[in-house]
């Protein structure tokens, strides 16, 4: 068993990485202001990091925005995006959200567009439900997640977009979700709650350097999209808040989630691809997904979950350098008869876990269906799941609960170099049913019999580079619109 000092070192390294990221970003902003001011003659210039820079900039204040925390800015946001969309084919545009509290209902973004939040900017989700439009359910779900029928729009949305950036100097997007959670729990909502950010059928999405608070439900939901990067994002919600998942790529290809910190009432990351017969029919998988340097706190849910809505298929998921504290499980695979499709080629390594209910969890009988129309012959395939280099302390329930499907066992499970330190001795530290696989001798406590075929060396982990890792950021300069510009009307 690793010594306590060795067990703690990955957590310390993770914290040091966060400090380095913050210092780097602060230095970039300061040096960027100095450089840009010198080159433009303005004392109100700065720089930021993004895959694409913009040729045109305007402030929300230019469109009548009032940052007092009580005035609705829904019309201002919508007008600003509509005005700036004219530049999508001419260098793109950035909407600058100044310091202040900007109350708003949902609004959509446009292509070749950056939403930039000042460090003291707070976008507040409106508490007036009439400001939240009701939109159609996702075709791969067939209905809303909370209720049959439609769903409320997400606070920041968009569809069929290309090259979208949401970033800033760590400004805040606050969904003010307490009202939504209360109405949901008391069954007073007619439709499914909206999310903080949802971009649909889009390509090249970059979300970074923002703090997301108190979402009504899921926080970041890219769906039917490709080339998505979520980086340097902090997500915070009370750990008892319902369905406040952190980052949920859904029927997405080429996704990179890095250096994020999530405290949530549900899964910190959940990879999905549609629900039962609707997901099978839509047939759009999630694949080529990378999760690195994630820190998670979620006492009732998983650090990384796959499913339970996975009826389009999920494959090639790579997670490494993960830290979880006070969390229900490290990796959880959730599925059921009726889901169909597959979960395959899932790889996780270098995980440091503290105060966990269990380390690994697989569920083949999740018992959640959109309606009674699911196909009982649609049996999901789960295979090629590899976990290695894991140190867990304070595990209070069991090392793992791995439950496949009778007649369709989960196959190809590989576990190596895993230490789960149980807070109390357990007669059966592993619970296994309908699973097949192998484990190495350096797994403690010893796994269940179905996994005790000896394996020499490590479990597989891909060595190739995915295309999403080729997306790089650059320094982008912008002139901060002066406050007096608000009286002059929109400009770019």
C-alpha positions as a Python dict, from the first residue, in 0.01 Angstrom:
ca = {
    (1, 'X'): (0, 0, 0),
    (2, 'X'): (126, 346, -81),
    (3, 'X'): (236, 559, 212),
    (4, 'X'): (9, 852, 317),
    (5, 'X'): (262, 1099, 180),
    (6, 'X'): (270, 929, -158),
    (7, 'X'): (-108, 903, -159),
    (8, 'X'): (-145, 1274, -95),
    (9, 'X'): (110, 1389, -351),
    (10, 'X'): (-124, 1382, -655),
    (11, 'X'): (-368, 1605, -465),
    (12, 'X'): (-88, 1846, -383),
    (13, 'X'): (21, 1843, -745),
    (14, 'X'): (-334, 1915, -852),
    (15, 'X'): (-353, 2213, -617),
    (16, 'X'): (-18, 2337, -741),
    (17, 'X'): (-145, 2311, -1099),
    (18, 'X'): (-441, 2528, -1007),
    (19, 'X'): (-213, 2788, -847),
    (20, 'X'): (7, 2791, -1157),
    (21, 'X'): (-295, 2832, -1385),
    (22, 'X'): (-425, 3126, -1179),
    (23, 'X'): (-84, 3295, -1170),
    (24, 'X'): (-36, 3240, -1543),
    (25, 'X'): (-374, 3390, -1626),
    (26, 'X'): (-319, 3685, -1396),
    (27, 'X'): (21, 3749, -1552),
    (28, 'X'): (-128, 3721, -1900),
    (29, 'X'): (-398, 3975, -1821),
    (30, 'X'): (-156, 4223, -1662),
    (31, 'X'): (103, 4192, -1939),
    (32, 'X'): (-173, 4201, -2198),
    (33, 'X'): (-308, 4529, -2062),
    (34, 'X'): (38, 4682, -2068),
    (35, 'X'): (113, 4561, -2419),
    (36, 'X'): (-224, 4654, -2565),
    (37, 'X'): (-228, 4996, -2401),
    (38, 'X'): (113, 5068, -2544),
    (39, 'X'): (14, 4962, -2894),
    (40, 'X'): (-327, 5131, -2912),
    (41, 'X'): (-279, 5436, -2695),
    (42, 'X'): (-573, 5333, -2475),
    (43, 'X'): (-547, 5273, -2102),
    (44, 'X'): (-850, 5041, -2121),
    (45, 'X'): (-709, 4752, -2325),
    (46, 'X'): (-646, 4392, -2230),
    (47, 'X'): (-584, 4043, -2360),
    (48, 'X'): (-737, 3699, -2322),
    (49, 'X'): (-677, 3345, -2442),
    (50, 'X'): (-903, 3178, -2699),
    (51, 'X'): (-877, 2968, -3016),
    (52, 'X'): (-1005, 3261, -3226),
    (53, 'X'): (-972, 3639, -3188),
    (54, 'X'): (-1236, 3893, -3292),
    (55, 'X'): (-1216, 4208, -3504),
    (56, 'X'): (-1511, 4388, -3346),
    (57, 'X'): (-1603, 4460, -2983),
    (58, 'X'): (-1906, 4613, -2815),
    (59, 'X'): (-2023, 4643, -2455),
    (60, 'X'): (-2356, 4528, -2321),
    (61, 'X'): (-2397, 4883, -2189),
    (62, 'X'): (-2404, 5005, -2550),
    (63, 'X'): (-2738, 4828, -2590),
    (64, 'X'): (-2911, 4970, -2285),
    (65, 'X'): (-2784, 4714, -2037),
    (66, 'X'): (-2814, 4813, -1670),
    (67, 'X'): (-2599, 4619, -1423),
    (68, 'X'): (-2793, 4691, -1106),
    (69, 'X'): (-2909, 4333, -1038),
    (70, 'X'): (-3279, 4419, -1068),
    (71, 'X'): (-3334, 4559, -1418),
    (72, 'X'): (-3402, 4294, -1683),
    (73, 'X'): (-3134, 4286, -1954),
    (74, 'X'): (-3295, 4016, -2166),
    (75, 'X'): (-3368, 4260, -2448),
    (76, 'X'): (-3020, 4412, -2422),
    (77, 'X'): (-2844, 4074, -2455),
    (78, 'X'): (-3062, 3967, -2745),
    (79, 'X'): (-3019, 4302, -2924),
    (80, 'X'): (-2643, 4294, -2873),
    (81, 'X'): (-2603, 3946, -3018),
    (82, 'X'): (-2830, 4028, -3311),
    (83, 'X'): (-2630, 4344, -3388),
    (84, 'X'): (-2293, 4170, -3360),
    (85, 'X'): (-2401, 3876, -3574),
    (86, 'X'): (-2347, 4095, -3882),
    (87, 'X'): (-1972, 4055, -3825),
    (88, 'X'): (-1973, 3674, -3823),
    (89, 'X'): (-1828, 3673, -4174),
    (90, 'X'): (-1606, 3975, -4115),
    (91, 'X'): (-1362, 3890, -3838),
    (92, 'X'): (-1620, 3796, -3577),
    (93, 'X'): (-1733, 3995, -3275),
    (94, 'X'): (-1702, 4004, -2897),
    (95, 'X'): (-1971, 4114, -2652),
    (96, 'X'): (-1808, 4257, -2342),
    (97, 'X'): (-2004, 4227, -2016),
    (98, 'X'): (-1871, 4496, -1779),
    (99, 'X'): (-1857, 4487, -1401),
    (100, 'X'): (-2206, 4474, -1254),
    (101, 'X'): (-2497, 4240, -1193),
    (102, 'X'): (-2679, 4175, -1518),
    (103, 'X'): (-3019, 4014, -1467),
    (104, 'X'): (-3148, 3835, -1777),
    (105, 'X'): (-3367, 3566, -1919),
    (106, 'X'): (-3236, 3323, -2182),
    (107, 'X'): (-3057, 3453, -2490),
    (108, 'X'): (-2881, 3281, -2781),
    (109, 'X'): (-2530, 3334, -2915),
    (110, 'X'): (-2420, 3353, -3278),
    (111, 'X'): (-2130, 3220, -3486),
    (112, 'X'): (-1774, 3356, -3472),
    (113, 'X'): (-1864, 3516, -3145),
    (114, 'X'): (-1711, 3566, -2800),
    (115, 'X'): (-1906, 3638, -2481),
    (116, 'X'): (-1652, 3795, -2243),
    (117, 'X'): (-1717, 3861, -1874),
    (118, 'X'): (-1524, 4116, -1669),
    (119, 'X'): (-1391, 3973, -1343),
    (120, 'X'): (-1663, 4160, -1151),
    (121, 'X'): (-1940, 4084, -1400),
    (122, 'X'): (-2223, 3859, -1284),
    (123, 'X'): (-2487, 3737, -1527),
    (124, 'X'): (-2793, 3655, -1316),
    (125, 'X'): (-3065, 3418, -1432),
    (126, 'X'): (-3406, 3583, -1413),
    (127, 'X'): (-3644, 3468, -1140),
    (128, 'X'): (-3938, 3556, -1364),
    (129, 'X'): (-4034, 3227, -1527),
    (130, 'X'): (-4227, 3413, -1798),
    (131, 'X'): (-3888, 3527, -1931),
    (132, 'X'): (-3787, 3165, -1995),
    (133, 'X'): (-3927, 3042, -2329),
    (134, 'X'): (-4047, 2683, -2358),
    (135, 'X'): (-3873, 2492, -2636),
    (136, 'X'): (-3908, 2148, -2790),
    (137, 'X'): (-3751, 1844, -2623),
    (138, 'X'): (-3429, 1710, -2765),
    (139, 'X'): (-3502, 1456, -3042),
    (140, 'X'): (-3271, 1198, -2884),
    (141, 'X'): (-3469, 1219, -2556),
    (142, 'X'): (-3826, 1243, -2684),
    (143, 'X'): (-3936, 1445, -2383),
    (144, 'X'): (-3795, 1665, -2110),
    (145, 'X'): (-3586, 1506, -1837),
    (146, 'X'): (-3809, 1637, -1555),
    (147, 'X'): (-4147, 1612, -1728),
    (148, 'X'): (-4306, 1486, -2048),
    (149, 'X'): (-4329, 1756, -2315),
    (150, 'X'): (-4114, 2064, -2366),
    (151, 'X'): (-3845, 2227, -2160),
    (152, 'X'): (-3741, 2574, -2057),
    (153, 'X'): (-3467, 2729, -2270),
    (154, 'X'): (-3117, 2741, -2127),
    (155, 'X'): (-2986, 3073, -1995),
    (156, 'X'): (-2713, 3092, -2262),
    (157, 'X'): (-2790, 2892, -2574),
    (158, 'X'): (-2747, 2856, -2946),
    (159, 'X'): (-2780, 2605, -3227),
    (160, 'X'): (-2609, 2538, -3560),
    (161, 'X'): (-2318, 2763, -3465),
    (162, 'X'): (-1951, 2765, -3556),
    (163, 'X'): (-1665, 2908, -3347),
    (164, 'X'): (-1826, 3014, -3019),
    (165, 'X'): (-1627, 3131, -2713),
    (166, 'X'): (-1755, 3195, -2360),
    (167, 'X'): (-1473, 3332, -2148),
    (168, 'X'): (-1353, 3623, -1937),
    (169, 'X'): (-1145, 3722, -1640),
    (170, 'X'): (-1327, 3465, -1427),
    (171, 'X'): (-1658, 3648, -1431),
    (172, 'X'): (-1966, 3469, -1300),
    (173, 'X'): (-2281, 3321, -1449),
    (174, 'X'): (-2529, 3264, -1166),
    (175, 'X'): (-2846, 3074, -1249),
    (176, 'X'): (-3005, 3161, -913),
    (177, 'X'): (-3129, 2805, -906),
    (178, 'X'): (-3284, 2792, -557),
    (179, 'X'): (-3624, 2894, -691),
    (180, 'X'): (-3608, 2624, -959),
    (181, 'X'): (-3492, 2355, -715),
    (182, 'X'): (-3777, 2436, -476),
    (183, 'X'): (-4041, 2426, -750),
    (184, 'X'): (-3895, 2104, -890),
    (185, 'X'): (-3895, 1930, -554),
    (186, 'X'): (-4254, 2038, -486),
    (187, 'X'): (-4366, 1938, -839),
    (188, 'X'): (-4473, 2292, -929),
    (189, 'X'): (-4301, 2311, -1269),
    (190, 'X'): (-4487, 2225, -1590),
    (191, 'X'): (-4172, 2181, -1794),
    (192, 'X'): (-3815, 2058, -1756),
    (193, 'X'): (-3568, 2306, -1608),
    (194, 'X'): (-3326, 2484, -1838),
    (195, 'X'): (-2948, 2467, -1810),
    (196, 'X'): (-2690, 2743, -1772),
    (197, 'X'): (-2518, 2681, -2107),
    (198, 'X'): (-2649, 2463, -2390),
    (199, 'X'): (-2509, 2470, -2743),
    (200, 'X'): (-2670, 2238, -2997),
    (201, 'X'): (-2556, 2117, -3341),
    (202, 'X'): (-2246, 2335, -3315),
    (203, 'X'): (-1880, 2304, -3407),
    (204, 'X'): (-1578, 2451, -3226),
    (205, 'X'): (-1703, 2556, -2884),
    (206, 'X'): (-1465, 2695, -2620),
    (207, 'X'): (-1572, 2766, -2260),
    (208, 'X'): (-1303, 2890, -2022),
    (209, 'X'): (-1220, 3116, -1728),
    (210, 'X'): (-1570, 3160, -1594),
    (211, 'X'): (-1738, 3060, -1269),
    (212, 'X'): (-2081, 2899, -1292),
    (213, 'X'): (-2308, 2913, -988),
    (214, 'X'): (-2640, 2761, -890),
    (215, 'X'): (-2767, 2633, -1221),
    (216, 'X'): (-3136, 2536, -1230),
    (217, 'X'): (-3016, 2193, -1349),
    (218, 'X'): (-2717, 2089, -1564),
    (219, 'X'): (-2443, 2353, -1600),
    (220, 'X'): (-2272, 2298, -1937),
    (221, 'X'): (-2452, 2088, -2198),
    (222, 'X'): (-2298, 2065, -2545),
    (223, 'X'): (-2525, 1839, -2750),
    (224, 'X'): (-2499, 1710, -3109),
    (225, 'X'): (-2174, 1908, -3130),
    (226, 'X'): (-1807, 1854, -3209),
    (227, 'X'): (-1472, 2004, -3116),
    (228, 'X'): (-1570, 2122, -2769),
    (229, 'X'): (-1320, 2247, -2510),
    (230, 'X'): (-1412, 2327, -2149),
    (231, 'X'): (-1107, 2452, -1963),
    (232, 'X'): (-1029, 2644, -1643),
    (233, 'X'): (-1394, 2652, -1538),
    (234, 'X'): (-1524, 2651, -1180),
    (235, 'X'): (-1872, 2513, -1119),
    (236, 'X'): (-2038, 2547, -778),
    (237, 'X'): (-2377, 2433, -651),
    (238, 'X'): (-2499, 2306, -313),
    (239, 'X'): (-2431, 1935, -287),
    (240, 'X'): (-2801, 1872, -217),
    (241, 'X'): (-2923, 2065, -523),
    (242, 'X'): (-3110, 1841, -771),
    (243, 'X'): (-2953, 1744, -1104),
    (244, 'X'): (-2689, 2019, -1104),
    (245, 'X'): (-2447, 1813, -1316),
    (246, 'X'): (-2126, 1993, -1403),
    (247, 'X'): (-2030, 1922, -1765),
    (248, 'X'): (-2244, 1689, -1977),
    (249, 'X'): (-2124, 1625, -2333),
    (250, 'X'): (-2420, 1461, -2506),
    (251, 'X'): (-2396, 1299, -2851),
    (252, 'X'): (-2071, 1490, -2899),
    (253, 'X'): (-1746, 1402, -3075),
    (254, 'X'): (-1401, 1536, -2989),
    (255, 'X'): (-1440, 1690, -2644),
    (256, 'X'): (-1166, 1808, -2407),
    (257, 'X'): (-1240, 1888, -2042),
    (258, 'X'): (-936, 2013, -1853),
    (259, 'X'): (-842, 2188, -1530),
    (260, 'X'): (-1198, 2223, -1400),
    (261, 'X'): (-1319, 2234, -1041),
    (262, 'X'): (-1674, 2114, -976),
    (263, 'X'): (-1883, 2103, -659),
    (264, 'X'): (-2222, 1961, -751),
    (265, 'X'): (-2544, 1797, -644),
    (266, 'X'): (-2503, 1543, -923),
    (267, 'X'): (-2230, 1400, -1149),
    (268, 'X'): (-1935, 1632, -1200),
    (269, 'X'): (-1899, 1507, -1558),
    (270, 'X'): (-2164, 1292, -1729),
    (271, 'X'): (-2122, 1162, -2082),
    (272, 'X'): (-2451, 1090, -2258),
    (273, 'X'): (-2602, 1013, -2600),
    (274, 'X'): (-2980, 986, -2588),
    (275, 'X'): (-3254, 802, -2405),
    (276, 'X'): (-3391, 460, -2497),
    (277, 'X'): (-3585, 435, -2827),
    (278, 'X'): (-3535, 806, -2902),
    (279, 'X'): (-3158, 785, -2866),
    (280, 'X'): (-3146, 462, -3064),
    (281, 'X'): (-3343, 625, -3346),
    (282, 'X'): (-3136, 946, -3344),
    (283, 'X'): (-2820, 733, -3341),
    (284, 'X'): (-2560, 999, -3260),
    (285, 'X'): (-2282, 866, -3032),
    (286, 'X'): (-2044, 1041, -2797),
    (287, 'X'): (-1682, 957, -2871),
    (288, 'X'): (-1322, 1075, -2841),
    (289, 'X'): (-1368, 1248, -2506),
    (290, 'X'): (-1076, 1351, -2284),
    (291, 'X'): (-1106, 1450, -1917),
    (292, 'X'): (-788, 1573, -1747),
    (293, 'X'): (-708, 1732, -1412),
    (294, 'X'): (-1067, 1741, -1292),
    (295, 'X'): (-1134, 1807, -924),
    (296, 'X'): (-1477, 1696, -802),
    (297, 'X'): (-1688, 1714, -487),
    (298, 'X'): (-2026, 1538, -513),
    (299, 'X'): (-2139, 1333, -212),
    (300, 'X'): (-2437, 1174, -391),
    (301, 'X'): (-2300, 1120, -741),
    (302, 'X'): (-2002, 1034, -958),
    (303, 'X'): (-1684, 1212, -1049),
    (304, 'X'): (-1724, 1086, -1406),
    (305, 'X'): (-2044, 912, -1514),
    (306, 'X'): (-2132, 748, -1842),
    (307, 'X'): (-2506, 737, -1898),
    (308, 'X'): (-2754, 659, -1798),
    (309, 'X'): (-2882, 806, -2125),
    (310, 'X'): (-2634, 639, -2364),
    (311, 'X'): (-2860, 497, -2636),
    (312, 'X'): (-2659, 648, -2920),
    (313, 'X'): (-2343, 480, -2787),
    (314, 'X'): (-2037, 602, -2597),
    (315, 'X'): (-1679, 511, -2687),
    (316, 'X'): (-1319, 622, -2646),
    (317, 'X'): (-1336, 805, -2315),
    (318, 'X'): (-999, 892, -2158),
    (319, 'X'): (-971, 1026, -1803),
    (320, 'X'): (-648, 1096, -1617),
    (321, 'X'): (-510, 1294, -1325),
    (322, 'X'): (-841, 1310, -1142),
    (323, 'X'): (-901, 1421, -782),
    (324, 'X'): (-1226, 1355, -596),
    (325, 'X'): (-1316, 1435, -235),
    (326, 'X'): (-1636, 1343, -50),
    (327, 'X'): (-1782, 1191, -364),
    (328, 'X'): (-2002, 886, -419),
    (329, 'X'): (-1781, 715, -680),
    (330, 'X'): (-1490, 781, -910),
    (331, 'X'): (-1627, 633, -1233),
    (332, 'X'): (-1982, 513, -1275),
    (333, 'X'): (-2134, 343, -1580),
    (334, 'X'): (-2514, 358, -1578),
    (335, 'X'): (-2735, 174, -1826),
    (336, 'X'): (-3037, -56, -1847),
    (337, 'X'): (-3230, -295, -2065),
    (338, 'X'): (-3399, -77, -2327),
    (339, 'X'): (-3101, 154, -2371),
    (340, 'X'): (-2941, -53, -2646),
    (341, 'X'): (-2614, 70, -2805),
    (342, 'X'): (-2285, 37, -2620),
    (343, 'X'): (-2032, 174, -2374),
    (344, 'X'): (-1685, 65, -2478),
    (345, 'X'): (-1321, 164, -2463),
    (346, 'X'): (-1328, 362, -2140),
    (347, 'X'): (-988, 432, -1982),
    (348, 'X'): (-914, 597, -1647),
    (349, 'X'): (-582, 633, -1467),
    (350, 'X'): (-403, 835, -1200),
    (351, 'X'): (-694, 907, -969),
    (352, 'X'): (-660, 1031, -610),
    (353, 'X'): (-976, 982, -405),
    (354, 'X'): (-1060, 1082, -47),
    (355, 'X'): (-1370, 999, 159),
    (356, 'X'): (-1557, 804, -107),
    (357, 'X'): (-1867, 587, -80),
    (358, 'X'): (-1709, 350, -331),
    (359, 'X'): (-1443, 367, -600),
    (360, 'X'): (-1599, 202, -906),
    (361, 'X'): (-1965, 148, -984),
    (362, 'X'): (-2137, -16, -1281),
    (363, 'X'): (-2514, -45, -1298),
    (364, 'X'): (-2699, -251, -1559),
    (365, 'X'): (-3046, -192, -1416),
    (366, 'X'): (-3082, 183, -1380),
    (367, 'X'): (-3465, 177, -1409),
    (368, 'X'): (-3520, 516, -1569),
    (369, 'X'): (-3715, 532, -1896),
    (370, 'X'): (-3883, 816, -2086),
    (371, 'X'): (-4200, 612, -2134),
    (372, 'X'): (-4322, 256, -2182),
    (373, 'X'): (-4221, 247, -2548),
    (374, 'X'): (-3867, 121, -2494),
    (375, 'X'): (-3759, -206, -2653),
    (376, 'X'): (-3695, -479, -2393),
    (377, 'X'): (-3471, -650, -2649),
    (378, 'X'): (-3244, -347, -2678),
    (379, 'X'): (-2961, -476, -2460),
    (380, 'X'): (-2661, -246, -2413),
    (381, 'X'): (-2308, -379, -2466),
    (382, 'X'): (-2048, -274, -2210),
    (383, 'X'): (-1690, -380, -2281),
    (384, 'X'): (-1324, -281, -2261),
    (385, 'X'): (-1322, -78, -1940),
    (386, 'X'): (-979, -10, -1786),
    (387, 'X'): (-895, 145, -1447),
    (388, 'X'): (-543, 179, -1311),
    (389, 'X'): (-315, 382, -1084),
    (390, 'X'): (-583, 469, -829),
    (391, 'X'): (-536, 553, -460),
    (392, 'X'): (-850, 588, -249),
    (393, 'X'): (-863, 655, 125),
    (394, 'X'): (-1162, 667, 357),
    (395, 'X'): (-1381, 441, 141),
    (396, 'X'): (-1683, 382, 364),
    (397, 'X'): (-1914, 153, 164),
    (398, 'X'): (-1721, -85, -60),
    (399, 'X'): (-1432, -84, -302),
    (400, 'X'): (-1659, -144, -600),
    (401, 'X'): (-2009, -245, -699),
    (402, 'X'): (-2007, -392, -1049),
    (403, 'X'): (-2346, -517, -1167),
    (404, 'X'): (-2391, -611, -1530),
    (405, 'X'): (-2696, -757, -1703),
    (406, 'X'): (-2792, -1122, -1668),
    (407, 'X'): (-2724, -1291, -2000),
    (408, 'X'): (-2526, -990, -2124),
    (409, 'X'): (-2234, -950, -1884),
    (410, 'X'): (-2009, -646, -1892),
    (411, 'X'): (-1685, -776, -2044),
    (412, 'X'): (-1322, -681, -2082),
    (413, 'X'): (-1286, -509, -1745),
    (414, 'X'): (-923, -450, -1648),
    (415, 'X'): (-806, -322, -1308),
    (416, 'X'): (-443, -265, -1208),
    (417, 'X'): (-247, -81, -939),
    (418, 'X'): (-553, 16, -734),
    (419, 'X'): (-556, 64, -357),
    (420, 'X'): (-886, 127, -182),
    (421, 'X'): (-838, 187, 189),
    (422, 'X'): (-1168, 99, 358),
    (423, 'X'): (-1266, 295, 667),
    (424, 'X'): (-1413, -25, 813),
    (425, 'X'): (-1330, -388, 740),
    (426, 'X'): (-1580, -547, 500),
    (427, 'X'): (-1645, -915, 451),
    (428, 'X'): (-1717, -850, 83),
    (429, 'X'): (-1535, -534, -23),
    (430, 'X'): (-1623, -600, -387),
    (431, 'X'): (-1977, -671, -506),
    (432, 'X'): (-1988, -825, -854),
    (433, 'X'): (-2256, -977, -1074),
    (434, 'X'): (-2257, -1048, -1449),
    (435, 'X'): (-1911, -903, -1512),
    (436, 'X'): (-1597, -1051, -1666),
    (437, 'X'): (-1240, -929, -1666),
    (438, 'X'): (-892, -939, -1523),
    (439, 'X'): (-692, -770, -1249),
    (440, 'X'): (-330, -739, -1152),
    (441, 'X'): (-178, -860, -827),
    (442, 'X'): (-138, -499, -708),
    (443, 'X'): (-512, -447, -646),
    (444, 'X'): (-612, -413, -281),
    (445, 'X'): (-841, -535, -141),
    (446, 'X'): (-845, -836, -370),
    (447, 'X'): (-1127, -806, -626),
    (448, 'X'): (-1418, -1041, -672),
    (449, 'X'): (-1359, -1381, -825),
    (450, 'X'): (-1484, -1275, -1170),
    (451, 'X'): (-1189, -1034, -1195),
    (452, 'X'): (-918, -1245, -1032),
    (453, 'X'): (-762, -1375, -1350),
    (454, 'X'): (-403, -1264, -1311),
    (455, 'X'): (-280, -990, -1536),
    (456, 'X'): (83, -890, -1575),
    (457, 'X'): (162, -520, -1600),
    (458, 'X'): (-71, -229, -1664),
    (459, 'X'): (-413, -208, -1820),
    (460, 'X'): (-435, -48, -2164),
    (461, 'X'): (-445, 329, -2208),
    (462, 'X'): (-436, 484, -2557),
    (463, 'X'): (-112, 647, -2667),
    (464, 'X'): (-238, 824, -2978),
    (465, 'X'): (-324, 1193, -2987),
    (466, 'X'): (-682, 1288, -3054),
    (467, 'X'): (-768, 1577, -3290),
    (468, 'X'): (-920, 1774, -3000),
    (469, 'X'): (-572, 1805, -2848),
    (470, 'X'): (-461, 1999, -3156),
    (471, 'X'): (-693, 2289, -3071),
    (472, 'X'): (-470, 2556, -2918),
    (473, 'X'): (-537, 2900, -2773),
    (474, 'X'): (-376, 3228, -2869),
    (475, 'X'): (-353, 3569, -2706),
    (476, 'X'): (-629, 3800, -2827),
    (477, 'X'): (-625, 4176, -2769),
    (478, 'X'): (-936, 4387, -2721),
    (479, 'X'): (-1018, 4744, -2625),
    (480, 'X'): (-1242, 4769, -2322),
    (481, 'X'): (-1538, 4987, -2423),
    (482, 'X'): (-1544, 5306, -2215),
    (483, 'X'): (-1847, 5352, -1987),
    (484, 'X'): (-1936, 5676, -2164),
    (485, 'X'): (-1984, 5482, -2487),
    (486, 'X'): (-2321, 5363, -2363),
    (487, 'X'): (-2477, 5697, -2453),
    (488, 'X'): (-2345, 5684, -2807),
    (489, 'X'): (-2536, 5372, -2913),
    (490, 'X'): (-2402, 5041, -3050),
    (491, 'X'): (-2066, 5036, -3215),
    (492, 'X'): (-1806, 4784, -3317),
}
